[in-house]
Short mmCIF file of C-alpha atoms in Angstrom, two decimals:
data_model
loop_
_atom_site.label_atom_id
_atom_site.label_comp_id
_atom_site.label_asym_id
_atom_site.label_seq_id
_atom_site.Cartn_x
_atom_site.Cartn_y
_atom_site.Cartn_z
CA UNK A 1 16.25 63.53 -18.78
CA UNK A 2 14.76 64.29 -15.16
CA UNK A 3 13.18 66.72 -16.02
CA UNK A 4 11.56 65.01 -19.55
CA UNK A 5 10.21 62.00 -16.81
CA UNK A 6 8.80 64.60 -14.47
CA UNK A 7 6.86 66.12 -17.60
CA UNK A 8 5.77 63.01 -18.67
CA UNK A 9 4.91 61.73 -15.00
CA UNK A 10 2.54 64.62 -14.74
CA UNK A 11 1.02 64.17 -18.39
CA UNK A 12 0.95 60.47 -18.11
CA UNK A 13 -0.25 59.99 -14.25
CA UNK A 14 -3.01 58.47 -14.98
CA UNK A 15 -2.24 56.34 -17.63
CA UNK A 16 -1.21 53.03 -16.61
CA UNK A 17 2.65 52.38 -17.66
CA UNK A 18 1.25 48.93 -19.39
CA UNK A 19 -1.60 50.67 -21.06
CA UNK A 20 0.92 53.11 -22.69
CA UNK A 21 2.91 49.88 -23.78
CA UNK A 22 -0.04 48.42 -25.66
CA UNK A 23 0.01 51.79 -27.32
CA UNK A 24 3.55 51.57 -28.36
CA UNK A 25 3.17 47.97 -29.54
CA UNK A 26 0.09 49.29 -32.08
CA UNK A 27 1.89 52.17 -33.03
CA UNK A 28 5.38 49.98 -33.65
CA UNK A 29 3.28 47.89 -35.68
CA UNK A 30 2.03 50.76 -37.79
CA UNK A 31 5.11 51.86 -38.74
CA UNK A 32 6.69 48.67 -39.23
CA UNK A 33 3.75 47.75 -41.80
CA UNK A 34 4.27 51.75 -43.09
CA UNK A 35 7.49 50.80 -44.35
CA UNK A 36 6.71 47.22 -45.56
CA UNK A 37 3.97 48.33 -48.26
CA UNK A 38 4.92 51.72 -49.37
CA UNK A 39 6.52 50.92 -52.63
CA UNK A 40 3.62 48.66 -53.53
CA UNK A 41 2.29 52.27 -54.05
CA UNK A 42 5.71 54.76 -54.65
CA UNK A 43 6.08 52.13 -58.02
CA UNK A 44 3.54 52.66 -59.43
CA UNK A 45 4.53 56.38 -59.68
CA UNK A 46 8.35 55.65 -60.17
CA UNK A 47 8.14 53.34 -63.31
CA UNK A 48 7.79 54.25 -66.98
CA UNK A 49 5.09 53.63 -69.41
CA UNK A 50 4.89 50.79 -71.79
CA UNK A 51 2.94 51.73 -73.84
CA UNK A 52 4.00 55.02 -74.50
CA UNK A 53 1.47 56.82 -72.98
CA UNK A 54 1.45 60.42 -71.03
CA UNK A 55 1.44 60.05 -67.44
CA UNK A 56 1.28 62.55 -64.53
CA UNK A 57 4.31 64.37 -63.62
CA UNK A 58 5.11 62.97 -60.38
CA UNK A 59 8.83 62.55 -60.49
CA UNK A 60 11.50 61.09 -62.32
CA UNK A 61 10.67 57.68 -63.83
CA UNK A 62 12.39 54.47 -64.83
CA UNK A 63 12.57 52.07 -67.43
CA UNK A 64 12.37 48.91 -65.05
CA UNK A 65 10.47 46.11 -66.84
CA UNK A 66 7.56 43.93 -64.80
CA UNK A 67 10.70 41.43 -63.90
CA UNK A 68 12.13 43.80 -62.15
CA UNK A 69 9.37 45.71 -60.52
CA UNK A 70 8.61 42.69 -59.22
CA UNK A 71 12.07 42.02 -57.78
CA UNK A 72 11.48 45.16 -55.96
CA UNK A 73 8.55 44.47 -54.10
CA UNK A 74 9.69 40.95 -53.02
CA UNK A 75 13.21 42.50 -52.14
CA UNK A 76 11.73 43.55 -48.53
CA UNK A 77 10.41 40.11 -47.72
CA UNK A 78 13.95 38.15 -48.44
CA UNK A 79 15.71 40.54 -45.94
CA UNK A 80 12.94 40.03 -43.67
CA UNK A 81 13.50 36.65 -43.89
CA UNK A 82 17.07 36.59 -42.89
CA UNK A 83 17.12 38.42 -39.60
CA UNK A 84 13.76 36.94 -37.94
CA UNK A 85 15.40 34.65 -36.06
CA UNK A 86 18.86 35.97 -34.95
CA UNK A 87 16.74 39.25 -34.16
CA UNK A 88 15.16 37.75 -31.77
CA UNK A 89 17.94 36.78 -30.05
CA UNK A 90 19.26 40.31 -30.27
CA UNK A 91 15.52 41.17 -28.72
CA UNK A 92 16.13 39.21 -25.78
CA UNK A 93 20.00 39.89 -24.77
CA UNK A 94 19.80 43.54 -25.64
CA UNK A 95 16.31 44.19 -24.59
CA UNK A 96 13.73 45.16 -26.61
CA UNK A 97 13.34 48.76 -26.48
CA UNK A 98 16.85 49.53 -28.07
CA UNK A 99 16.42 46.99 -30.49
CA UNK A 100 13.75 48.64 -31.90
CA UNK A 101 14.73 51.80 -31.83
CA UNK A 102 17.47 51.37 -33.83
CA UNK A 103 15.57 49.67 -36.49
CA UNK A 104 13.44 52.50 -36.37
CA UNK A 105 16.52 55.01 -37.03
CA UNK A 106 18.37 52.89 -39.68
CA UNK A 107 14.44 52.30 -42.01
CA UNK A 108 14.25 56.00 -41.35
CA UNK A 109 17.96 56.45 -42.84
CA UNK A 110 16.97 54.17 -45.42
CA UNK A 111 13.69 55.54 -46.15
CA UNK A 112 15.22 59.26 -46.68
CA UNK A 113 17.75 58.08 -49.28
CA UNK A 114 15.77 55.57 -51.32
CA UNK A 115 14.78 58.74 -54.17
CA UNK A 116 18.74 59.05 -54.07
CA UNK A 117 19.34 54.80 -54.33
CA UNK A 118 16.10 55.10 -57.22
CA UNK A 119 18.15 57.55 -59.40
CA UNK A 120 21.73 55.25 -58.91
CA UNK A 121 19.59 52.23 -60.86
CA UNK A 122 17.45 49.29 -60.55
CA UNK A 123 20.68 47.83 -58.39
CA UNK A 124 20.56 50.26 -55.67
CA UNK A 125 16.98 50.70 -55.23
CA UNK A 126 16.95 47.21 -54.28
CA UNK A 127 19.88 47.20 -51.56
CA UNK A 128 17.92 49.80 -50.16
CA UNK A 129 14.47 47.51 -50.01
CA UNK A 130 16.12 44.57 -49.10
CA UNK A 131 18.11 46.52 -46.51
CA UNK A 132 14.85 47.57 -44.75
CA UNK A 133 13.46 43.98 -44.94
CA UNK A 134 17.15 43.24 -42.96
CA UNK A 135 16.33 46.15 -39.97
CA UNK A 136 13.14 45.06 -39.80
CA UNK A 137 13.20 41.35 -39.09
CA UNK A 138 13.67 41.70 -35.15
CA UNK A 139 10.50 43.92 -34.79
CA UNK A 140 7.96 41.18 -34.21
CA UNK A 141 10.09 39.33 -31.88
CA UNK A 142 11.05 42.81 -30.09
CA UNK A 143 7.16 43.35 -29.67
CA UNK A 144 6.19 39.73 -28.42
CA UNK A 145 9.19 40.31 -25.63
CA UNK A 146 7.47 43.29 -25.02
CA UNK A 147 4.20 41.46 -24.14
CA UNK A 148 6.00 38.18 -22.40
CA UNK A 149 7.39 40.99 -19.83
CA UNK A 150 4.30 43.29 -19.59
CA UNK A 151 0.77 41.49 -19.93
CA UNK A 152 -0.45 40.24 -16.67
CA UNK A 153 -1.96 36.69 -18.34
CA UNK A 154 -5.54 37.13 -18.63
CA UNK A 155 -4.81 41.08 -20.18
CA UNK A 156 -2.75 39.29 -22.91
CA UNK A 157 -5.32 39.03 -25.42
CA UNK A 158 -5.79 42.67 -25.98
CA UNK A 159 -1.90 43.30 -26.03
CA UNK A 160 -1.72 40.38 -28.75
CA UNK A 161 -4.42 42.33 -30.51
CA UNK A 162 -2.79 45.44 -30.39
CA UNK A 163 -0.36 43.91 -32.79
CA UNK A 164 -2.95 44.55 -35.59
CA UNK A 165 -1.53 48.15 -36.28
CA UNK A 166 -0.01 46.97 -38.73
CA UNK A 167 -3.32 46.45 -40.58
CA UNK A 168 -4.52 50.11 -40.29
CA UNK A 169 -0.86 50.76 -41.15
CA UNK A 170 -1.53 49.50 -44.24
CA UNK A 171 -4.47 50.78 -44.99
CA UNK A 172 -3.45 54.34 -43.98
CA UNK A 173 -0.11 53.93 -46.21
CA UNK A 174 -1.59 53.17 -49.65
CA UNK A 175 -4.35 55.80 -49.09
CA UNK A 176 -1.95 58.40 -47.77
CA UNK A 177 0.90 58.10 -49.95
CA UNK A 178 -1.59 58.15 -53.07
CA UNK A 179 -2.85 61.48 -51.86
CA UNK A 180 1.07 62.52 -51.51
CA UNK A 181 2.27 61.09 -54.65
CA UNK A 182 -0.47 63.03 -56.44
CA UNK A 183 0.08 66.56 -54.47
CA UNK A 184 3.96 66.57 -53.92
CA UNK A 185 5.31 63.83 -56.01
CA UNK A 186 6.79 60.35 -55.13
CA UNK A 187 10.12 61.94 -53.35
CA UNK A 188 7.93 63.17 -50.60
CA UNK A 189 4.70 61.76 -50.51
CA UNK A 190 6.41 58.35 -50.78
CA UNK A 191 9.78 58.70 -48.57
CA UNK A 192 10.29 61.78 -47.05
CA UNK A 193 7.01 62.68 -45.14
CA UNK A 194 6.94 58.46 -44.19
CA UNK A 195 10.51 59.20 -43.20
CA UNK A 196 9.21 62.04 -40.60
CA UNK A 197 6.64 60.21 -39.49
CA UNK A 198 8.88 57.44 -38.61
CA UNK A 199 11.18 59.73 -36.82
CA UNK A 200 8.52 61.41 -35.01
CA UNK A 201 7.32 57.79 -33.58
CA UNK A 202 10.88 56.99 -32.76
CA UNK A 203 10.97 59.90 -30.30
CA UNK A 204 7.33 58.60 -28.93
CA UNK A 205 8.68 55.13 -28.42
CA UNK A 206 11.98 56.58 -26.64
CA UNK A 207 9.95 58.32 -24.56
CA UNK A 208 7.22 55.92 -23.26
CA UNK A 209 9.03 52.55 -23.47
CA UNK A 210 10.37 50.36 -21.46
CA UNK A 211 11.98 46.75 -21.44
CA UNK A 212 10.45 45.60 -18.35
CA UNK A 213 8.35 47.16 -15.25
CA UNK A 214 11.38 47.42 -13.21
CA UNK A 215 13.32 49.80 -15.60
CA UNK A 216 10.13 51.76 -16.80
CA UNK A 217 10.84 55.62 -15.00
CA UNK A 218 7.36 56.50 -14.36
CA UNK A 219 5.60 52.85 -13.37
CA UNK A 220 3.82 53.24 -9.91
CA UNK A 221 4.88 50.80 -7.31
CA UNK A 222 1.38 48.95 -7.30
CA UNK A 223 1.41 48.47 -10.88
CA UNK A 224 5.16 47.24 -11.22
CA UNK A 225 3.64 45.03 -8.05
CA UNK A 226 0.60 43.79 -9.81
CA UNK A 227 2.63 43.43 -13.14
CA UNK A 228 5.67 40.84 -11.51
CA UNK A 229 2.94 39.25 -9.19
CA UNK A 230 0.75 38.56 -11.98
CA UNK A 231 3.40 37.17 -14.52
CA UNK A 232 5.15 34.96 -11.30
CA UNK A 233 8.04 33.20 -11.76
CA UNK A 234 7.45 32.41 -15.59
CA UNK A 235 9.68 35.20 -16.53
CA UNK A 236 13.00 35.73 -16.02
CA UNK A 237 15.79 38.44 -16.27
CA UNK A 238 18.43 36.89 -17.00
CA UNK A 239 20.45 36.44 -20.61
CA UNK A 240 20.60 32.67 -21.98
CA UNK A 241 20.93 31.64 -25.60
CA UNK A 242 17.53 30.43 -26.18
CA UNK A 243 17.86 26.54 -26.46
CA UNK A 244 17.46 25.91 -29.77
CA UNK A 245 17.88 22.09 -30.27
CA UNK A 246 15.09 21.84 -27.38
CA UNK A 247 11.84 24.04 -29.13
CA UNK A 248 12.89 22.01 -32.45
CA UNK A 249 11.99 18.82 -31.28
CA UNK A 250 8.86 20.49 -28.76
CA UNK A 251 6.08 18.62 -30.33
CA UNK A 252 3.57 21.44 -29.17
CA UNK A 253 5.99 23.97 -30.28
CA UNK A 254 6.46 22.70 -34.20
CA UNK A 255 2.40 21.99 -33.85
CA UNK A 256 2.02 25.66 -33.57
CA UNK A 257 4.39 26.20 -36.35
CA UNK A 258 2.35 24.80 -38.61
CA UNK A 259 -0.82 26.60 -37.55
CA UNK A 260 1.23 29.57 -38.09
CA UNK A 261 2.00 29.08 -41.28
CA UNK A 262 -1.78 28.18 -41.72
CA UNK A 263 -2.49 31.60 -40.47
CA UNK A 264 -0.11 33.55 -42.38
CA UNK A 265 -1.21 31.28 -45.72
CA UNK A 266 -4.42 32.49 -45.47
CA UNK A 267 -3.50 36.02 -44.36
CA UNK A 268 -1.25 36.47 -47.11
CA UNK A 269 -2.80 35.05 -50.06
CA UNK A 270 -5.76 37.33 -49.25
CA UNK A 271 -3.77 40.54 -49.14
CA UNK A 272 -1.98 40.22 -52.72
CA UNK A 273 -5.13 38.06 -54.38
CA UNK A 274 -7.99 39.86 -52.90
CA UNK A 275 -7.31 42.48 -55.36
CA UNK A 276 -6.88 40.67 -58.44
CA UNK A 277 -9.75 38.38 -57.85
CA UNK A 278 -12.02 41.30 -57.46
CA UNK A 279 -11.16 43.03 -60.02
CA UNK A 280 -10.32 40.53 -63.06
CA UNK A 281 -13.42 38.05 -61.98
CA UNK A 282 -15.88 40.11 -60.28
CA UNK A 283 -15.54 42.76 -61.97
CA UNK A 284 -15.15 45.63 -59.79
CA UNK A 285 -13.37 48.99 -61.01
CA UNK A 286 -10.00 49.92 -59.40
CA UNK A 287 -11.58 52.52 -57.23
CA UNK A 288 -14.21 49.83 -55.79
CA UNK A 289 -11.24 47.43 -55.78
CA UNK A 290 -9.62 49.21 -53.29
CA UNK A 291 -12.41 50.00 -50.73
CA UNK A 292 -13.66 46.70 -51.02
CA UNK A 293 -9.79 45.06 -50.93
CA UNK A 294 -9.70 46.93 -47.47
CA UNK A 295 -12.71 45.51 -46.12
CA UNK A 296 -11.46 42.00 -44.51
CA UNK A 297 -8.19 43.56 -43.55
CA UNK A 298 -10.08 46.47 -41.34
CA UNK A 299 -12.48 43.63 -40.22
CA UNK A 300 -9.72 40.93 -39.16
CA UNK A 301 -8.10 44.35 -37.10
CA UNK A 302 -11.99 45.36 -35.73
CA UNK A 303 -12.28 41.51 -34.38
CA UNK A 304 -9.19 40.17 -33.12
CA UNK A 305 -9.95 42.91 -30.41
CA UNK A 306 -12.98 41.80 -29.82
CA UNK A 307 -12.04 37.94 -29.52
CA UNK A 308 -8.80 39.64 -27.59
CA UNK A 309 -11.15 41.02 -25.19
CA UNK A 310 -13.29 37.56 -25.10
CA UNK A 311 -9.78 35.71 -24.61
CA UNK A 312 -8.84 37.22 -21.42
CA UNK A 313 -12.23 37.66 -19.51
CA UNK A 314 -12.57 33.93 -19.99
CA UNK A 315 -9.05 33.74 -18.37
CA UNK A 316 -9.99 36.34 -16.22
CA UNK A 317 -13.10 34.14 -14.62
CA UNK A 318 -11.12 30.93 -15.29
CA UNK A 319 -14.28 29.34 -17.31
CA UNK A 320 -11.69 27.33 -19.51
CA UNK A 321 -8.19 26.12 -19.08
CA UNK A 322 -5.48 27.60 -21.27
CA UNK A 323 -5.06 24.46 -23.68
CA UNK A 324 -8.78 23.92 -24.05
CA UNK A 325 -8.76 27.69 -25.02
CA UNK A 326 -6.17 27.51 -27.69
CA UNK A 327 -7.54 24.63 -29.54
CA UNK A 328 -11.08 25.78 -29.08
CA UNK A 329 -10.68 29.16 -30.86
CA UNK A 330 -8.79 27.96 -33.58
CA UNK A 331 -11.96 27.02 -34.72
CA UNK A 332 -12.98 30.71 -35.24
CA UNK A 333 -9.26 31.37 -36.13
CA UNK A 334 -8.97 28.76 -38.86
CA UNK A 335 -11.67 26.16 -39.45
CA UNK A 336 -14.52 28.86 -39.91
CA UNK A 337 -11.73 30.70 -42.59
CA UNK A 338 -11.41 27.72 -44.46
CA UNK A 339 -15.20 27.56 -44.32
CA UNK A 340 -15.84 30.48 -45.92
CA UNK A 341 -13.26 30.18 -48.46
CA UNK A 342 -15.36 26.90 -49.77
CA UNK A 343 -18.00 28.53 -49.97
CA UNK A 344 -16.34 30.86 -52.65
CA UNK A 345 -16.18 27.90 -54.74
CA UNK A 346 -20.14 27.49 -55.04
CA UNK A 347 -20.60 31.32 -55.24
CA UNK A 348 -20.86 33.82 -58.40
CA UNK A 349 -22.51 37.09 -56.84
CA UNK A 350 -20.06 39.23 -56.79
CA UNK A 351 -20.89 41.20 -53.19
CA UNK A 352 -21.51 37.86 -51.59
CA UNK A 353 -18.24 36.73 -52.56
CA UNK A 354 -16.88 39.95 -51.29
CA UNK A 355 -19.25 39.65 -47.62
CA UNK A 356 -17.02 35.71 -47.37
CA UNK A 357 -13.81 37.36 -48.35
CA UNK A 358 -14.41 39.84 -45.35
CA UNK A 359 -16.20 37.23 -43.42
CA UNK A 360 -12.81 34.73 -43.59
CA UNK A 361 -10.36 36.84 -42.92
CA UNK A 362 -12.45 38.56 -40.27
CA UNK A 363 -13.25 35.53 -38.18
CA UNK A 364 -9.34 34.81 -38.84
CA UNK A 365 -9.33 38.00 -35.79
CA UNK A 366 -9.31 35.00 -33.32
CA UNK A 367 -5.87 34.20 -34.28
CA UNK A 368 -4.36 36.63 -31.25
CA UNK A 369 -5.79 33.40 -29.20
CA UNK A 370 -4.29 30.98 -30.62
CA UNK A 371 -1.06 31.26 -32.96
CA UNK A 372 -0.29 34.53 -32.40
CA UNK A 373 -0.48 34.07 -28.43
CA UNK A 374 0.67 30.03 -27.61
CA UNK A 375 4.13 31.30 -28.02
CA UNK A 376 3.65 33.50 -25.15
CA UNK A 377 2.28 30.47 -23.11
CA UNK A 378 4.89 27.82 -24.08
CA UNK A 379 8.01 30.06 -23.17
CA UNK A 380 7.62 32.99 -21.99
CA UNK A 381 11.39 34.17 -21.75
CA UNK A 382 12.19 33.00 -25.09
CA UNK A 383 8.98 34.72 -27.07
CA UNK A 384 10.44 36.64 -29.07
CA UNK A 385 12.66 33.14 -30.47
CA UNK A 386 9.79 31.24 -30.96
CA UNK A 387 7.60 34.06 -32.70
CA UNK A 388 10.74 34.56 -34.37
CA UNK A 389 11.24 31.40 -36.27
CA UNK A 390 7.54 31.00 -36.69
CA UNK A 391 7.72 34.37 -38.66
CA UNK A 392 11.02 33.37 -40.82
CA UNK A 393 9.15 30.24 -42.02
CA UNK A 394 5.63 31.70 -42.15
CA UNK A 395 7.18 34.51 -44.48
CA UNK A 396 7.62 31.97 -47.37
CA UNK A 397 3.97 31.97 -47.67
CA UNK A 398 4.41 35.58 -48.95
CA UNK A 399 6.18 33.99 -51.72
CA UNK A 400 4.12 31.47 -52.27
CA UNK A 401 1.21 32.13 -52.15
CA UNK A 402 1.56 34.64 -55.31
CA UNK A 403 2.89 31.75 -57.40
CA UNK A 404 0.12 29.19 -56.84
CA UNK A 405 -2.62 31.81 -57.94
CA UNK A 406 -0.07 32.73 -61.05
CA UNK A 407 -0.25 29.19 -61.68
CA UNK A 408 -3.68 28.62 -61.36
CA UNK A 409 -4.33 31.25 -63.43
CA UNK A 410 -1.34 31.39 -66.01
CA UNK A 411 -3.75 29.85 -69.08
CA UNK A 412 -7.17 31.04 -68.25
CA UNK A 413 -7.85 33.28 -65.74
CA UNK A 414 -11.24 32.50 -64.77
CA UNK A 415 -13.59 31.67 -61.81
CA UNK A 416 -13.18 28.28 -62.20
CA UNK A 417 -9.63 28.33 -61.69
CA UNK A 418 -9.81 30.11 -58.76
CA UNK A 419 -12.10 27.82 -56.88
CA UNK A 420 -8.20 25.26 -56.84
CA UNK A 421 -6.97 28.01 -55.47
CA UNK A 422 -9.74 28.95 -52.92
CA UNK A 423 -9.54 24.80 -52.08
CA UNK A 424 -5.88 24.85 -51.33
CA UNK A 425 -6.33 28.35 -48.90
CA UNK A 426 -9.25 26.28 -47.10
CA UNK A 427 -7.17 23.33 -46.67
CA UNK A 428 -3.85 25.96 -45.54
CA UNK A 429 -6.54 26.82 -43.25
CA UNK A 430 -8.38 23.68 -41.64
CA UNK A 431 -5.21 21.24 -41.54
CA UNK A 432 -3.16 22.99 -39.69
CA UNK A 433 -5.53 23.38 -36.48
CA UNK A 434 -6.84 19.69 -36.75
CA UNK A 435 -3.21 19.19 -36.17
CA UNK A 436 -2.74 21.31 -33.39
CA UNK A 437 -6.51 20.26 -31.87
CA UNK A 438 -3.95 16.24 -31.05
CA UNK A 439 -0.56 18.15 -30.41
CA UNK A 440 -1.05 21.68 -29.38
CA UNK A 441 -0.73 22.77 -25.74
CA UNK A 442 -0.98 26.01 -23.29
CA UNK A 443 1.52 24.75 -20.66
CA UNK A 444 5.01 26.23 -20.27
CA UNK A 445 7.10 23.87 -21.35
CA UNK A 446 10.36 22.56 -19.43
CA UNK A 447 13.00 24.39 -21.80
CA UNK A 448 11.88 28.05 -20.94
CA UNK A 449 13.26 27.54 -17.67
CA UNK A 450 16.08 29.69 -16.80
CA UNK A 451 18.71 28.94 -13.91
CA UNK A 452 19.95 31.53 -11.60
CA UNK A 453 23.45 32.01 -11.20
CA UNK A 454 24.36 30.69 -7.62
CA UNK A 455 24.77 33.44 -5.41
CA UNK A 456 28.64 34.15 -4.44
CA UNK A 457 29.35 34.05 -0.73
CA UNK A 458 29.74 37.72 -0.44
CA UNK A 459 26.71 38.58 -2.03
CA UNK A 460 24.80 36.07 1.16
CA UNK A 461 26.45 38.03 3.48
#
């Protein structure tokens, strides 16, 4: 292990320790997303025809109805849901870098043996999804304790951004694994190549991580210096159990909540109706669809970097406080979203309606400065907890969302039937941060607070 750090020392001498960090939190990100939307693709390779037609030769197939191949897709996002929260937890008592790690090795696991759970039945396959939505529920919370113990303040908003691998992990997945799928097959274009390349970032993330500056093995003294200065007494070391029955009643806390779950409304409604509105009422061919589906995804990733960057030069030069921040970006975060997504109501043209598609989830970039960065202002050694119930709620969206457009659509699916459902988005959008514009705040609250033990008498001697 010596001499792996002196290696790396020499390679990475340069490289800031907290620069490589904001690496690992974009790559963790990747993967995580890697293994959340593969089978979206692997399915559609894995299922039989009903209609009796010829298809390619890709692998086995199996007779699992629409029911059911729903069932499977939705089987990641009830795990998820169920280990958000106490993962967190787990992310701040065992640290963050183990935690992941872990979760890393056991989707891996998962990942190499789903062609092996696919051939036991429909029954198996989904253990295995739902047991990768399970590992991966502490991975968000892992990555904001990451940032609470790493970003000096007014670098935050790039680290925050950072988090956005998970959009070019999706992007990369579905165009990747259909290359596989076609050239190898579903078995290994669709499990065991992902399963290599999550073993292979495993071994990355071993090797450049660290829970905190202190611990890192190749941190210079003036950056751990600048790193603890920076971040003062806001952070602490020690273990607590997160207190629970205080951040439930934290008006600015449950204000955020909601303009999560605003965010993640919007953010998921556009990923699974993006496609189906462009193809079924603009009229787009699948190959068009999914180029143009890609388009506000790669511009949300593109911008919250930019408005990341914006974010902490303004902190930087201390032009605005932090509360005044928070509340004025979700403007560009949310209200401008919800903007654009009228607009689709009073719009037929089909590459207009695409340009405010891109446009409203694009401008929705500015989240890292508000939702996806007040937790890290509000408590700062408890994170990971608050992203981490914010998550478990905000997932139901991924739920919902699907359903309203069904419903919307269930008798006629046609434009104007989608402008309800482009009016309920907006308003997902634009309540939430008029709410948070009375109740929000940037202060660290009195709960994330964390006593030192009183020192013994032998230890003052």
């Amino acid at each position: 292990m010596v001499e792996i750090n002196a290696f790396l020392a020499r390679v990475f001498r340069r490289v800031p320790a907290r620069l490589n960090i904001g690496f690992m939190l974009f790559l963790g990100c990747f993967i995580t997303y890697m293994v959340r939307v593969n089978m979206s693709i692997n399915i559609l390779a894995m299922v039989e025809s009903r209609d009796n037609e010829t298809l390619p030769d890709y692998g086995d197939r199996y007779p699992w109805n629409a029911d059911q191949q729903g069932l499977l897709l939705g089987a990641y996002f009830w795990g998820y849901l169920f280990t958000s929260i106490p993962g967190a937890y787990l992310a701040e008592y065992f640290g963050p870098k183990i935690v992941t790690e872990l979760v890393f090795i056991g989707c891996a696991v998962i990942t190499a043996l789903s062609p092996l759970a696919a051939s036991g039945g429909f029954g198996t396959m989904y253990a295995a999804r739902f047991l990768t939505g399970i590992l991966s529920g502490p991975l968000y919370p892992c990555f904001h304790n990451l940032i609470s113990r790493w970003a000096p303040p007014d670098e935050k908003g790039k680290y925050v951004a950072s988090l956005q691998g998970g959009t070019l992990g999706t992007i990369f997945t579905w165009q990747m694994i259909g290359f596989l799928v076609e050239a190898v097959g579903w078995a290994w274009g669709g499990f065991y190549i992902p399963t290599i390349i999550i073993i292979v970032a495993t071994l990355i993330w071993f090797m450049l991580t660290a829970d905190r500056p202190d611990t890192h093995p190749r941190i210079t003294e003036e950056e751990r210096t600048y790193i603890e200065n920076s971040l003062g007494d806001t952070v602490s070391n020690e273990k607590k159990v997160p207190p629970y029955l205080k951040l439930i009643k934290s008006v600015p806390f449950l204000s955020l909540m909601v303009l999560h779950y605003g965010n993640l409304w919007g953010l998921y409604f556009l990923l699974t109706a993006t496609p189906k509105f462009m193809s079924e009422i603009l009229g787009f061919n699948m190959g068009s669809t999914g180029v143009l589906s890609s388009l506000p995804h790669i511009a949300r990733m593109l911008l919250s970097f930019v408005f990341g960057s914006i974010g902490d030069i303004i902190k930087r030069r201390g032009w605005l406080r932090i509360t005044v921040m928070r509340k004025f970006f979700c403007i560009f975060s949310h209200i401008v979203p919800g903007l654009f997504l009228i607009g689709l109501c009073f719009v037929h043209e089909p590459y207009t309606c695409v340009a405010l598609i891109t446009l409203s989830l694009g401008f929705n970039g500015a989240s890292v400065l508000t939702n996806l960065q007040n937790s890290q202002d509000l408590a700062p050694n408890f994170a990971g907890t608050l992203y981490g119930i914010m998550n478990a709620i905000g997932t139901t969206t991924g739920f919902l969302t699907p359903l309203l457009v069904a419903y919307f659509t269930r008798e006629e699916n046609t434009f104007e039937n989608w402008r309800y459902v482009f009016m309920i988005g907006a308003g997902a959008y634009i309540a939430p941060a008029i709410l948070f514009f009375f109740f929000g705040s940037g202060q660290v609250q009195p709960w994330n607070s964390i006593e030192k033990p009183p020192k013994s008498e032998e230890d003052s001697k």
